[in-house]
Structures are given as C-alpha cells and as structure tokens.
XYZ file of C-alpha atoms in Angstrom:
712
model
C 88.490 47.759 182.309
C 90.939 50.448 183.388
C 90.808 49.006 186.923
C 91.981 45.667 185.549
C 94.704 47.342 183.516
C 95.855 49.303 186.561
C 96.221 46.091 188.538
C 98.125 44.297 185.802
C 100.566 47.118 185.015
C 101.859 47.370 188.556
C 102.325 43.732 189.513
C 105.565 42.305 190.920
C 106.421 40.759 187.523
C 104.693 43.030 185.026
C 106.449 46.120 186.373
C 109.714 44.730 184.975
C 108.104 43.895 181.649
C 106.767 47.459 181.388
C 110.202 48.856 182.235
C 111.960 46.777 179.583
C 109.405 47.561 176.866
C 109.508 51.323 177.439
C 113.301 51.419 177.714
C 113.616 49.528 174.411
C 111.160 51.956 172.790
C 113.083 54.916 174.199
C 116.394 53.541 172.936
C 114.959 52.779 169.504
C 113.039 55.970 168.838
C 115.371 58.133 170.890
C 118.264 57.298 168.567
C 116.405 59.181 165.832
C 115.392 62.145 167.994
C 118.516 64.095 167.051
C 117.632 63.723 163.376
C 114.357 65.607 163.763
C 116.188 68.798 162.834
C 117.104 67.232 159.483
C 113.455 66.839 158.458
C 112.252 70.239 159.615
C 110.524 72.254 156.905
C 111.299 75.927 157.434
C 110.580 76.898 153.844
C 108.242 79.837 153.429
C 105.506 77.548 152.049
C 105.354 75.694 155.391
C 104.226 78.917 157.095
C 101.870 80.505 154.549
C 98.082 80.278 154.143
C 97.483 78.000 151.151
C 94.524 79.939 149.747
C 96.132 83.395 149.988
C 96.760 85.416 146.841
C 100.432 85.884 147.673
C 100.943 82.126 148.119
C 99.307 81.328 144.792
C 101.396 83.996 143.083
C 104.612 82.471 144.444
C 103.774 79.242 142.629
C 103.692 81.186 139.343
C 107.038 82.889 139.957
C 109.092 79.800 139.104
C 109.455 81.030 135.523
C 111.238 84.194 136.708
C 113.092 83.263 139.873
C 114.102 80.324 141.981
C 111.876 80.186 145.089
C 115.057 79.871 147.139
C 116.470 83.170 145.820
C 116.897 85.584 148.703
C 117.599 89.272 148.293
C 120.144 90.638 150.757
C 121.370 94.159 151.476
C 124.644 95.195 153.086
C 124.278 98.611 154.741
C 127.341 100.861 155.292
C 127.086 103.741 157.765
C 129.453 106.527 158.784
C 127.955 109.288 160.903
C 130.584 111.750 159.583
C 129.899 110.789 155.979
C 131.418 108.020 153.870
C 134.793 108.994 152.387
C 135.921 108.313 148.827
C 138.200 105.572 150.143
C 135.330 103.948 151.997
C 133.076 104.076 148.921
C 135.905 102.558 146.890
C 136.168 99.765 149.465
C 132.508 98.892 148.822
C 133.341 98.267 145.150
C 136.222 96.019 146.210
C 133.936 94.081 148.537
C 131.605 93.350 145.623
C 134.284 91.329 143.863
C 134.765 89.161 146.978
C 131.020 88.743 147.514
C 130.731 87.635 143.870
C 132.852 84.609 144.774
C 130.593 83.420 147.625
C 128.747 80.235 146.748
C 125.208 80.905 145.499
C 125.615 84.709 145.207
C 124.453 86.490 142.038
C 123.422 89.988 140.891
C 125.767 91.961 143.147
C 125.001 95.679 142.827
C 127.050 98.530 144.312
C 126.734 102.311 143.872
C 129.067 102.217 140.853
C 127.567 99.074 139.292
C 124.032 100.416 139.700
C 125.029 103.674 138.015
C 126.647 101.803 135.114
C 123.522 99.664 134.686
C 121.298 102.759 134.617
C 119.317 101.699 137.685
C 117.414 104.790 138.855
C 117.245 104.034 142.583
C 119.974 105.639 144.738
C 122.653 103.510 146.392
C 124.161 106.361 148.448
C 122.059 108.645 150.652
C 121.909 112.373 149.921
C 123.762 113.198 153.136
C 126.484 110.706 152.231
C 126.241 108.845 155.540
C 124.761 105.591 154.225
C 125.471 103.405 151.209
C 124.249 99.940 150.319
C 125.236 96.856 148.386
C 122.559 94.435 147.098
C 122.904 90.818 146.051
C 120.851 87.638 145.684
C 121.848 84.394 147.357
C 120.548 80.888 146.744
C 121.638 77.981 148.921
C 118.695 75.746 148.065
C 116.701 74.170 150.862
C 119.552 74.750 153.318
C 119.375 78.556 153.146
C 117.673 78.799 156.575
C 120.509 76.962 158.288
C 123.375 78.449 156.281
C 122.434 82.145 156.289
C 123.886 82.882 159.766
C 127.302 81.668 158.555
C 126.926 83.549 155.258
C 126.036 86.744 157.128
C 129.022 86.355 159.422
C 131.342 85.829 156.421
C 129.979 88.985 154.804
C 130.505 91.005 157.988
C 134.130 89.892 158.086
C 134.970 90.648 154.462
C 133.125 94.010 154.459
C 134.798 95.226 157.636
C 135.937 98.795 156.978
C 137.714 101.241 159.279
C 135.367 103.962 160.486
C 132.280 102.294 159.016
C 129.468 100.350 160.685
C 128.281 97.468 158.492
C 124.933 95.656 158.812
C 123.483 92.702 156.865
C 119.815 93.498 156.192
C 117.070 92.748 153.694
C 115.312 89.392 153.448
C 118.621 87.531 153.733
C 119.616 89.484 156.831
C 116.254 88.833 158.480
C 116.540 85.113 157.741
C 120.097 85.044 159.117
C 119.056 86.778 162.344
C 116.030 84.549 162.858
C 118.017 81.379 162.203
C 120.773 82.574 164.533
C 118.192 83.214 167.253
C 117.073 79.573 167.051
C 120.508 78.092 166.370
C 121.449 75.683 169.131
C 118.624 76.970 171.304
C 116.805 73.634 171.461
C 119.503 72.181 173.690
C 119.755 75.273 175.890
C 115.975 75.531 176.187
C 115.694 71.879 177.209
C 118.474 72.262 179.781
C 117.112 75.368 181.500
C 113.590 73.922 181.411
C 114.751 70.733 183.114
C 116.694 72.702 185.715
C 113.633 74.813 186.516
C 111.425 71.723 186.825
C 113.972 69.897 188.988
C 114.127 72.844 191.374
C 110.328 72.936 191.720
C 110.145 69.163 192.221
C 112.782 69.333 194.942
C 110.714 71.942 196.780
C 107.452 70.103 196.155
C 108.577 66.582 197.080
C 111.100 67.645 199.742
C 113.057 64.604 198.672
C 116.531 64.504 197.130
C 115.641 61.311 195.245
C 112.008 61.311 194.119
C 112.352 64.147 191.572
C 114.596 61.951 189.449
C 111.849 59.516 188.408
C 109.413 62.057 186.848
C 112.312 63.775 185.075
C 113.663 60.536 183.612
C 110.181 59.531 182.511
C 109.483 62.918 180.905
C 112.809 62.898 179.060
C 112.116 59.379 177.777
C 108.688 60.520 176.622
C 110.277 63.445 174.804
C 112.861 61.192 173.164
C 110.253 58.702 171.968
C 108.060 61.562 170.719
C 110.865 63.198 168.746
C 111.946 59.881 167.241
C 108.390 59.012 166.216
C 107.877 62.484 164.747
C 111.069 62.063 162.721
C 109.542 59.049 160.969
C 106.178 60.767 160.525
C 107.877 63.818 158.982
C 110.154 61.742 156.757
C 107.696 59.123 155.544
C 104.164 60.390 156.276
C 104.446 64.005 155.157
C 103.945 65.552 158.609
C 105.184 69.160 158.596
C 107.507 70.148 161.434
C 109.329 73.468 161.677
C 111.486 75.194 164.271
C 108.493 76.758 166.014
C 106.801 73.370 166.409
C 109.888 71.754 167.890
C 110.716 74.308 170.559
C 107.078 74.493 171.711
C 106.948 70.693 171.828
C 109.937 70.526 174.158
C 108.436 72.729 176.847
C 104.963 71.262 176.344
C 106.080 67.653 176.821
C 108.284 68.409 179.840
C 105.632 70.626 181.441
C 102.571 68.467 180.788
C 104.437 65.211 181.477
C 105.645 66.483 184.842
C 102.107 67.616 185.677
C 100.799 64.098 185.045
C 103.601 62.699 187.166
C 102.780 65.031 190.050
C 99.141 63.938 190.087
C 100.008 60.241 189.958
C 102.734 60.454 192.608
C 100.470 62.425 194.942
C 97.712 59.816 194.655
C 100.223 56.997 195.089
C 101.503 58.634 198.274
C 97.931 58.767 199.616
C 97.339 55.103 198.829
C 100.624 54.037 200.439
C 99.140 55.230 203.753
C 96.101 53.001 203.165
C 97.775 49.883 201.735
C 100.653 47.897 203.148
C 101.587 46.422 199.765
C 103.030 49.068 197.442
C 101.894 47.196 194.325
C 98.317 47.279 195.565
C 98.700 50.960 196.488
C 99.879 51.769 192.970
C 97.030 49.747 191.455
C 94.523 51.894 193.354
C 96.431 55.106 192.627
C 96.634 54.406 188.914
C 93.005 53.362 188.779
C 91.959 56.603 190.497
C 94.339 59.015 188.775
C 94.517 57.602 185.245
C 91.038 58.797 184.128
C 91.850 62.367 185.137
C 95.254 62.195 183.448
C 93.674 60.672 180.349
C 91.028 63.396 180.228
C 93.709 66.022 180.698
C 95.876 64.604 177.919
C 92.831 64.155 175.661
C 91.899 67.801 176.188
C 95.358 68.951 175.117
C 95.441 66.541 172.170
C 92.001 67.546 170.928
C 92.770 71.232 171.411
C 95.952 70.859 169.377
C 94.232 68.833 166.664
C 91.695 71.634 166.304
C 94.574 73.708 164.941
C 94.369 71.587 161.797
C 91.402 73.759 160.815
C 93.752 76.739 160.598
C 94.327 78.350 157.222
C 97.860 79.335 158.201
C 100.163 76.389 157.482
C 102.498 77.119 160.394
C 99.552 76.943 162.808
C 97.944 73.916 161.165
C 101.229 72.011 161.207
C 101.939 72.737 164.862
C 98.821 70.910 166.073
C 99.286 67.294 164.873
C 102.972 67.083 165.824
C 102.407 68.301 169.364
C 99.269 66.179 169.711
C 101.342 63.088 168.903
C 103.942 64.167 171.458
C 101.339 64.610 174.221
C 99.722 61.240 173.428
C 103.106 59.515 173.658
C 103.893 61.355 176.894
C 100.602 60.199 178.437
C 101.319 56.558 177.603
C 104.844 56.746 179.015
C 103.688 58.490 182.186
C 101.015 55.896 183.039
C 103.261 52.928 182.274
C 106.910 53.663 182.967
C 106.479 55.981 185.961
C 104.235 53.571 187.950
C 106.659 50.755 187.178
C 109.632 52.785 188.400
C 107.826 53.876 191.568
C 106.951 50.340 192.639
C 110.406 49.080 191.658
C 112.126 51.663 193.867
C 109.659 51.217 196.729
C 108.631 53.537 199.574
C 112.175 54.690 200.362
C 112.200 56.868 197.230
C 110.071 59.376 199.224
C 112.832 59.765 201.845
C 112.972 61.567 204.202
C 109.151 61.914 204.353
C 108.222 58.293 203.722
C 104.425 57.607 203.674
C 104.124 54.608 206.004
C 101.087 52.367 206.094
C 98.447 53.525 208.578
C 99.785 57.050 209.076
C 97.524 60.101 208.830
C 97.148 61.933 205.518
C 98.703 65.405 206.176
C 96.650 67.214 203.519
C 93.529 66.895 205.681
C 94.716 69.776 207.848
C 97.074 71.579 205.496
C 97.020 74.989 203.801
C 94.379 74.146 201.242
C 92.105 72.649 203.879
C 92.247 76.011 205.662
C 91.567 77.858 202.385
C 88.517 75.690 201.819
C 87.223 76.393 205.320
C 87.537 80.133 204.697
C 85.654 79.933 201.396
C 82.946 77.748 202.984
C 81.775 80.610 205.203
C 80.570 82.836 202.323
C 81.027 81.003 199.028
C 78.672 83.200 196.983
C 80.409 86.419 197.946
C 83.771 84.778 197.214
C 82.960 83.558 193.701
C 81.135 86.725 192.668
C 83.953 88.906 193.984
C 86.607 86.765 192.317
C 84.741 86.813 188.999
C 84.447 90.613 189.137
C 88.183 91.001 189.784
C 89.035 88.687 186.901
C 86.604 90.572 184.691
C 88.290 93.849 185.580
C 91.691 92.377 184.679
C 90.309 91.472 181.251
C 90.182 95.195 180.418
C 93.947 95.194 180.059
C 93.483 93.389 176.738
C 92.829 96.782 175.155
C 96.537 97.534 175.656
C 97.372 94.809 173.112
C 97.854 95.821 169.489
C 97.208 92.753 167.294
C 98.015 94.533 164.028
C 101.382 92.773 163.878
C 104.868 93.201 165.290
C 106.898 95.946 163.569
C 110.400 95.099 162.401
C 112.075 96.955 165.252
C 110.181 94.861 167.853
C 110.633 91.364 166.372
C 113.653 90.686 168.543
C 113.567 91.131 172.308
C 116.603 92.710 173.915
C 119.508 93.951 171.815
C 118.795 95.122 168.277
C 120.106 92.881 165.514
C 121.785 93.654 162.192
C 118.740 93.343 159.968
C 116.690 95.705 162.145
C 119.399 98.365 162.518
C 120.251 98.172 158.831
C 116.611 98.568 157.803
C 116.207 101.547 160.135
C 119.224 103.240 158.545
C 117.812 102.646 155.068
C 114.470 104.124 156.119
C 115.957 107.140 157.891
C 118.164 107.983 154.917
C 115.502 107.281 152.274
C 117.308 104.425 150.554
C 115.126 101.759 148.974
C 115.411 98.171 150.168
C 115.345 96.392 146.832
C 115.348 92.949 148.483
C 111.615 93.042 149.261
C 109.848 94.394 146.142
C 106.142 94.225 145.386
C 105.668 91.552 142.720
C 102.690 91.104 140.401
C 102.229 87.988 138.250
C 99.900 88.471 135.299
C 99.238 87.354 131.730
C 101.846 88.707 129.332
C 99.317 90.638 127.241
C 98.194 92.569 130.330
C 101.651 93.346 131.730
C 101.926 96.882 130.354
C 98.491 97.837 131.659
C 99.387 96.461 135.087
C 102.699 98.350 135.116
C 100.899 101.572 134.273
C 98.368 100.954 137.043
C 101.227 100.578 139.558
C 102.641 104.001 138.717
C 102.207 106.927 141.104
C 101.395 105.004 144.281
C 102.601 106.554 147.547
C 105.413 104.523 149.107
C 106.196 102.681 145.858
C 108.848 103.364 143.223
C 107.966 103.284 139.560
C 107.737 99.666 138.340
C 110.559 98.108 136.358
C 109.894 97.005 132.765
C 107.890 93.734 132.801
C 109.719 90.415 132.652
C 107.996 88.071 130.229
C 108.244 84.295 129.892
C 105.829 82.829 127.387
C 102.314 83.924 128.289
C 103.202 84.960 131.878
C 104.742 88.253 132.986
C 106.244 89.612 136.191
C 105.933 93.276 137.113
C 107.743 94.475 140.214
C 108.473 97.717 142.017
C 110.521 98.552 145.112
C 108.992 99.880 148.298
C 110.314 103.166 149.634
C 110.317 102.187 153.312
C 110.313 99.236 155.712
C 108.481 96.334 154.093
C 106.104 95.889 157.065
C 105.446 99.561 157.765
C 101.947 100.998 157.459
C 103.032 102.970 154.373
C 104.212 99.794 152.640
C 101.038 97.903 153.569
C 98.889 100.757 152.272
C 100.909 100.729 149.055
C 100.297 96.994 148.580
C 96.577 97.427 149.229
C 96.428 100.116 146.551
C 98.455 97.956 144.162
C 95.964 95.132 144.628
C 92.993 97.421 144.080
C 94.471 98.876 140.914
C 95.806 95.714 139.269
C 92.667 93.707 140.058
C 90.666 96.414 138.312
C 92.888 95.988 135.258
C 93.131 92.176 135.231
C 91.285 89.332 136.909
C 94.433 87.230 136.450
C 96.817 89.538 138.338
C 98.135 88.259 141.675
C 100.232 90.357 144.059
C 102.961 88.882 146.232
C 106.229 89.907 147.871
C 107.354 90.159 151.508
C 104.770 92.800 152.437
C 101.904 91.021 150.681
C 102.874 87.760 152.386
C 102.910 89.473 155.773
C 99.477 90.962 155.174
C 98.010 87.637 154.023
C 99.452 85.887 157.073
C 97.861 88.503 159.333
C 94.500 88.108 157.572
C 94.665 84.309 157.836
C 95.545 84.589 161.540
C 92.510 86.770 162.210
C 90.315 84.264 160.392
C 91.812 81.370 162.375
C 91.109 83.185 165.659
C 87.415 83.461 164.787
C 87.069 79.870 163.549
C 89.272 77.750 165.793
C 88.571 79.277 169.207
C 84.870 78.240 169.140
C 85.836 74.779 167.850
C 88.277 74.288 170.731
C 85.661 75.404 173.265
C 83.089 72.941 171.968
C 85.623 70.093 171.852
C 86.805 70.704 175.418
C 83.193 71.025 176.623
C 82.322 67.626 175.142
C 85.312 66.005 176.869
C 84.243 67.461 180.213
C 80.658 66.278 179.709
C 81.852 62.721 179.038
C 84.289 62.807 181.970
C 81.936 64.279 184.578
C 78.724 62.798 183.145
C 76.864 66.032 183.711
C 76.129 69.269 181.849
C 76.105 72.232 184.226
C 79.538 71.620 185.765
C 81.304 71.472 182.356
C 79.575 74.674 181.239
C 80.651 76.471 184.411
C 84.193 75.136 184.116
C 84.444 76.363 180.524
C 83.199 79.751 181.675
C 85.837 79.986 184.396
C 88.634 79.046 181.983
C 87.489 81.615 179.420
C 87.362 84.235 182.161
C 90.851 83.194 183.243
C 92.083 83.438 179.646
C 90.700 86.954 179.325
C 92.326 87.987 182.595
C 95.660 86.476 181.507
C 95.521 88.439 178.248
C 94.600 91.565 180.198
C 97.530 91.220 182.587
C 99.785 90.454 179.624
C 98.625 93.604 177.864
C 99.701 95.679 180.854
C 103.010 93.814 181.253
C 103.876 94.014 177.553
C 103.073 97.719 177.390
C 104.375 99.131 180.657
C 107.210 96.709 181.482
C 108.487 95.270 178.198
C 107.492 98.190 175.978
C 106.340 95.638 173.379
C 102.557 95.995 173.153
C 102.423 94.921 169.485
C 101.624 91.211 169.153
C 101.415 88.838 166.238
C 97.834 88.409 164.917
C 98.108 84.704 165.715
C 99.104 85.376 169.320
C 95.553 85.231 170.788
C 94.931 81.841 169.176
C 98.166 80.302 170.440
C 97.574 81.694 173.913
C 93.964 80.490 173.911
C 94.663 76.931 172.773
C 97.452 76.392 175.275
C 95.744 78.145 178.175
C 92.371 76.477 177.693
C 93.799 73.027 176.939
C 96.313 73.225 179.783
C 94.332 75.389 182.195
C 91.359 73.059 182.118
C 93.704 70.326 183.372
C 93.614 71.702 186.885
C 89.837 71.855 186.871
C 89.815 68.269 185.614
C 92.163 67.168 188.403
C 89.990 68.943 190.972
C 86.531 68.042 189.662
C 87.223 64.353 189.099
C 88.261 64.182 192.752
C 85.156 66.173 193.768
C 82.977 63.707 191.881
C 84.747 60.769 193.480
C 84.310 62.164 196.995
C 80.708 63.287 196.352
C 79.591 59.663 196.153
C 80.426 59.185 199.832
C 80.378 62.678 201.307
C 78.086 64.875 199.226
C 79.172 67.733 196.983
C 79.990 70.386 199.556
C 82.112 68.212 201.816
C 83.495 66.390 198.790
C 84.650 69.735 197.367
C 86.532 70.547 200.566
C 88.152 67.109 200.663
C 89.108 67.420 196.996
C 90.621 70.867 197.494
C 92.658 69.803 200.511
C 93.806 66.591 198.784
C 94.701 68.051 195.393
C 95.618 71.598 196.388
C 99.295 70.966 196.937
C 99.844 68.805 193.887
C 97.896 71.088 191.559
C 99.801 74.106 192.860
C 103.078 72.304 192.219
C 101.879 71.273 188.772
C 100.927 74.857 188.002
C 104.347 76.140 189.020
C 106.016 73.455 186.896
C 103.991 74.285 183.808
C 104.353 78.026 184.343
C 108.107 77.652 184.760
C 108.496 75.561 181.615
C 106.621 78.043 179.454
C 108.355 80.951 181.145
C 111.574 79.497 179.760
C 110.361 80.545 176.301
C 110.800 84.112 177.511
C 114.542 83.504 177.530
C 114.514 83.249 173.730
C 115.568 86.424 171.885
C 112.334 86.516 169.854
C 109.465 88.792 170.920
C 106.821 86.208 170.006
C 108.451 83.596 172.274
C 108.787 86.156 175.081
C 105.130 87.120 174.806
C 103.624 83.655 174.457
C 105.791 82.277 177.272
C 104.887 85.147 179.590
C 101.156 84.941 178.873
C 100.890 81.183 179.333
C 102.951 81.314 182.535
C 100.705 84.074 183.935
C 97.552 82.276 182.820
C 98.587 78.950 184.333
C 99.400 80.584 187.671
C 96.065 82.369 187.573
C 94.280 79.075 186.896
C 96.185 77.311 189.640
C 96.050 79.850 192.435
C 92.757 81.673 191.806
C 90.416 79.954 189.362
C 90.744 76.372 190.573
C 91.346 76.981 194.280
C 88.982 79.901 194.874
C 86.498 80.433 192.044
C 85.605 76.812 191.205
C 85.581 75.707 194.831
C 83.343 78.622 195.837
C 80.888 77.801 193.038
C 80.819 74.146 194.110
C 80.134 75.110 197.727
C 77.417 77.584 196.727
C 75.541 75.343 194.299
C 76.110 72.052 196.109
C 74.453 69.063 194.425
C 72.935 71.280 191.713
C 76.378 71.447 190.105
C 75.791 67.934 188.726
C 72.581 68.779 186.835
C 70.978 66.896 185.124
C 72.733 64.017 186.901
C 71.222 62.959 190.251
C 74.663 62.238 191.723
C 73.973 64.390 194.795
C 70.244 65.056 194.686
C 67.364 63.913 196.890
C 66.855 60.208 196.424
C 70.417 59.539 195.272
C 72.446 56.989 197.179
C 75.001 58.988 199.140
C 76.821 58.045 202.306
C 76.766 61.123 204.533
C 78.456 59.484 207.471
C 81.721 61.149 206.699
C 83.631 57.871 206.666
C 86.255 56.863 204.177
C 84.936 56.055 200.692
C 84.510 52.375 200.095
C 87.438 50.929 198.191
C 86.834 48.670 195.225
C 88.564 45.359 194.943
C 91.342 45.350 192.384
C 91.978 42.157 190.397
C 94.675 39.949 191.783
C 98.185 41.110 191.093
C 100.799 38.986 189.402
C-alpha cells in the first residue's frame, strides 16, 4: 500500500495538490503558533507529582493562603557594615513596595521588631539586612515577576549597598527571565546551525532551503495544533516542553529530510523521470522514516507513565509534534523536490546513468577495514564504550544545589540566598508548612520544636477544623540541613497525627526528587520494551533488534560517562537533576536508535539480493554520509540548549549531543557493522532471510526494482 501511496504523492499533478494542502494547513495552524505561550501552564501544580504528600497538602492550604502567594526577600549588603542612614532607607523603601500591585505583608527590621517577630532582620555583624514581602499576581506571576524584580531593584537602589531580590519570588523572577524571549533566539541559532551543516553536507547553495522550509512549516503546524489541544483538550504545556519541542522538531525533521533526499539522489541516477525517482525513493525511505518517527513518538508517550507532572506532560505534546513533522516531511518535501527538479542539487546534479559516488567513498573504505577482522573490532569497541560508562560515577543525582542552578554568571536570587546563609539570616519566604486537623495543631507544633536547622514554629493558624503550623528554615531551602530538617519534621508529625501533611519549598523539592527516581526505574524499562517491539516489527526478526537495543544502551551509558567527566572537570557542575537520566535516556534511545533503523533497514533491503555481509557493506557506504550528516544536525540542535543560562539545559543538551555523535560515528558505523559482518545471516534469526535454502541472489548485481503504479 505504501508503494501505491508513494507513487500517487509524487505525480506531476498530485505534487501541486500536496503543496497547496500543506501550505494551507501551515497558514491556518501557524497563525496560532504564536499564541502557544498564552496557554502554557507554568503553575507549580503542572510540575509536581500528583500523589506526593506535599502536593496534597498544597490543596488544603487554600483556607490559609492563596496558592499564587509568593514570598520574596530583598537582601541588602554592605561589606563595611550598613549605616544608620542605609537602614533608614530600607524603612523608606517599604512604603514604596507597599504600593506595588499585589504586594502585602511587607516586613522590615523596624516593622518586624514592632510586631514582636523573633527572627532577626539584620545580621550580627551589621553587613546584611533583609526586607520580606508577599506578592500575588494571579496566574500571570511567572511572566510578571522579572518586571516586578527589576522595579524593586530600581526603587531599593542605595548608595554603597548591594541589593538582591531573593526568596521564592526572586527564584521565580530569575527563572522566568532566563526563559524570557529565549524561544525566538533558540529557534534562530538552531536554524543557523542546521543551515551551516546542510550547506556542508549538500555542497549546494540552494538545496538546504527545502528541508529548512519544510521543518519550519512542520514546527508551525505543530505549535498551532498544540495550542488548540492545550486550550480545548486539557493538554498541559509548559516552558520546558516548548523549548525542547523546538529543537526536537527541527533536529528530527531535518534528519528525516536528509535520509529522503539522499535516497532521492540515488534514484535520480537510476531513473530519467524525476517523479518516478521520487516514487521509488519515498517507497524505500518512508518505512525507515516512519519507524524512526514511531520510535520517538512511542518513547515520548511512555513518559505519560511518569509520576512527575512536568515529565508526564512533556511526552504527549512532543509526540504530537513529531507525528506532525513526519507527515509534513513525507508529503511536502517530496512535492517540493520534484517541483524544483534536478537543478536544485546544483552544482553536483545527479544525472541519469551516472555512477553512485558512495560506492567508493569514505564509508566504503571504513567498511572494508572492518571486514578484515570484524570480531576484534566489535569486541574492542564494546570494551572501550564499557570503560567510558565508568564516568557515570562522577555524576551526583541528588539534585542541583541553588548555587549551580544557573550556568555562567550568578543571579540575584542565588547571591542573595548565599548572603542570608553566610550571615545566619532566616529566609522566611520558604517555610516548612504542616496542614493538620485543628485539634491536633498544638501537638504538631510541639513536635516541630527543637529540630536542627528549623526555627521554633509560629502559633498555629486555624480555620474551622483545619490548622496550619509553619516554621522557618535556618539555611538554604534545598541544602542538606534543610532536607534533613524536613525529614525529621515528617517523622515527628506523622507519629503525632495520621492526618498531618508536610509541604513547603523544601518538601516539594524532595518529593520531586523522589518521584524522579521512581520514574527512572519505571519508565526506562517500558521505553526499552516499546522500542524493541518496533524494531521486531520493522526488521521481522528477533536477534537483530535485541543486539541493536544492546548497542544503544551501551552508547547511552558511555554518553552519560563522558558527560560525567565533562560536567565535573570542565563545567564544574557534576550535580544533576534526579530526572536527568530519564530525559537523557528517552531522547538518546529514541533518537539514537534512528541511525540503527536507517542502517538496518537498508541492510535488510540489500540482503535480499547480496547476502548479509555484502549487504551490510553496501548499506554502510550508501547511508554513511547521510547518517553522519543527520547525526551532526541533531547533535547541533540539541547542543543549542547549552546556550541557555540554565544548568539543566546545558547538561541535557551536552549529553544528547555527545550521545548522538557517539551513535553516529562509533555505534552505527563501527559496532553495528562489525557485528553484522561477524554474524552474517545469523543476525536475522529466527527469520531465514539469509540462511541456507533462502532465495538470495548472490550475483552481486543491482537489486531488482519493483514496478510502481502509474503516475498521474
């Protein structure tokens, strides 16, 4: 059936129909792409594990606080000590901050003293003072906090004093500022990187334009469709999902384009009519592209089993985007290629009847070298990759400390928090909160007394039959001391009351880390099984898929190992988010297996006429260049994430880029090819594709070409 579809999509008339349909879809959906930001859900609930204690406690806090309330701390620092005039200026600032929309509960050193609040607002050495307030801007707080923080910096500017906006509000402002406007910059630098690689790969000043236009149209349609799904179907999309989607669609879409264009160029040398050449090319390449896209889609959909909402939400949105990209790439791109004709390859135009240059190129020579001693090659390669896996022990998955969240220059919230910690001032914006029945509040408050790293609890707040007990942490909310304090709070209050639930910034962080660890253990095996099943269906065999899965897992381990060394000894950022291994695994396995799919589908095709060993060499020489180009494209697109000022983006971009290059240059070209050459026809067990008695043409001639249905 796909042979018939391939013939119909690329006919002299239908190519124009395809072009018009896709352009209309791109114009329609693309007009809503810019609105995707409006339906993003960056509320804390869109990131949290639903079953976690801290998440459930937040739902009970509505009686005591608005969920959009955000504690913020302004930190004042003078190395020589704050003067009386400077302390007086802080009190004057409070009156101006009071007038900012959504601000309540402004506390300064003087106001805190008048209210009888026991915690200090000026350090003992007199170098640091703080001002606390709560801000509520509703659902727009994520987008508005950078502007609020900048306004506060301006009105608190004091001669001789360094001022930093910290606390939960400061962290939100810095994170939002890091993402603000970055979607456009990320898309631009990603496209520029891809264009450069395509220019080198195609050696044509024209051809690169068609894959780029097609990929951008696919991205526009995807974003427009996701806007409607988020607005009307309840699909959750946040900032993390959107920036990953941009690089994923451009990278994967360009990969599919490279494979199709390479096969089309081959067929142009065999067919005088370009429509017929594209029909054969699409018929041959589409199954591999479909399998590749299906692997990514299924891998992403497996994320729906995640307990962490931010992880579970990322999967469906990106799966939709990849599915749309696949459809656009196998419809619009073939139509554009046959519309433009052979000249689009200028100056290296593939004329009918000319020799295929890949038969004697670099990868043909690599294959010949491996052919001499394939067993030694694959065993040696596997041992080297295994040794690289040891670098994973340099990774610390306990979470990223506050001072490492941002790559590069330190930001206000980090510097301010460090000053508070160094000068033993409590950050009241991130207290430990316990929700409990009102009749058990006093017992819970007593149980929270005397815990290291925790101030004495405030008197319980009571609303009907529910009470809130809270106490301030004495150090950074994500420090080991704070986490230990929360663990002890949970142990103590659970012993007092079965109804007590502990939440707060630290508790949320701990529950997210626990959910991430659980997701790693559950989802990684699910993804492996799903990808294995796709390979079994595609290759119609069992041993080859098992070996391919093994090589990808080995490649993943080596990529993590190299990353551990790079993060530690080059970046100085060896702490990673607990969810980092899962993200890296899903993208590396789903994307890395693509190159094995591209290679092995060609091996299977050539095996029918040449046998496995010769078919493997033909496949390597034919696909080597295009797969290498595809690997560089995908690595470059994900490497662009490293330009973001967030450590997580730097780390995930670096790891995926390294892993993709490893898959492209070593695993696919050396390891898999060597295994194929060593095992020969046994690779297809239990299939008899290349076994005694199977029908195989060993003459070495060109594979017989099927007849494609008549073109329009």
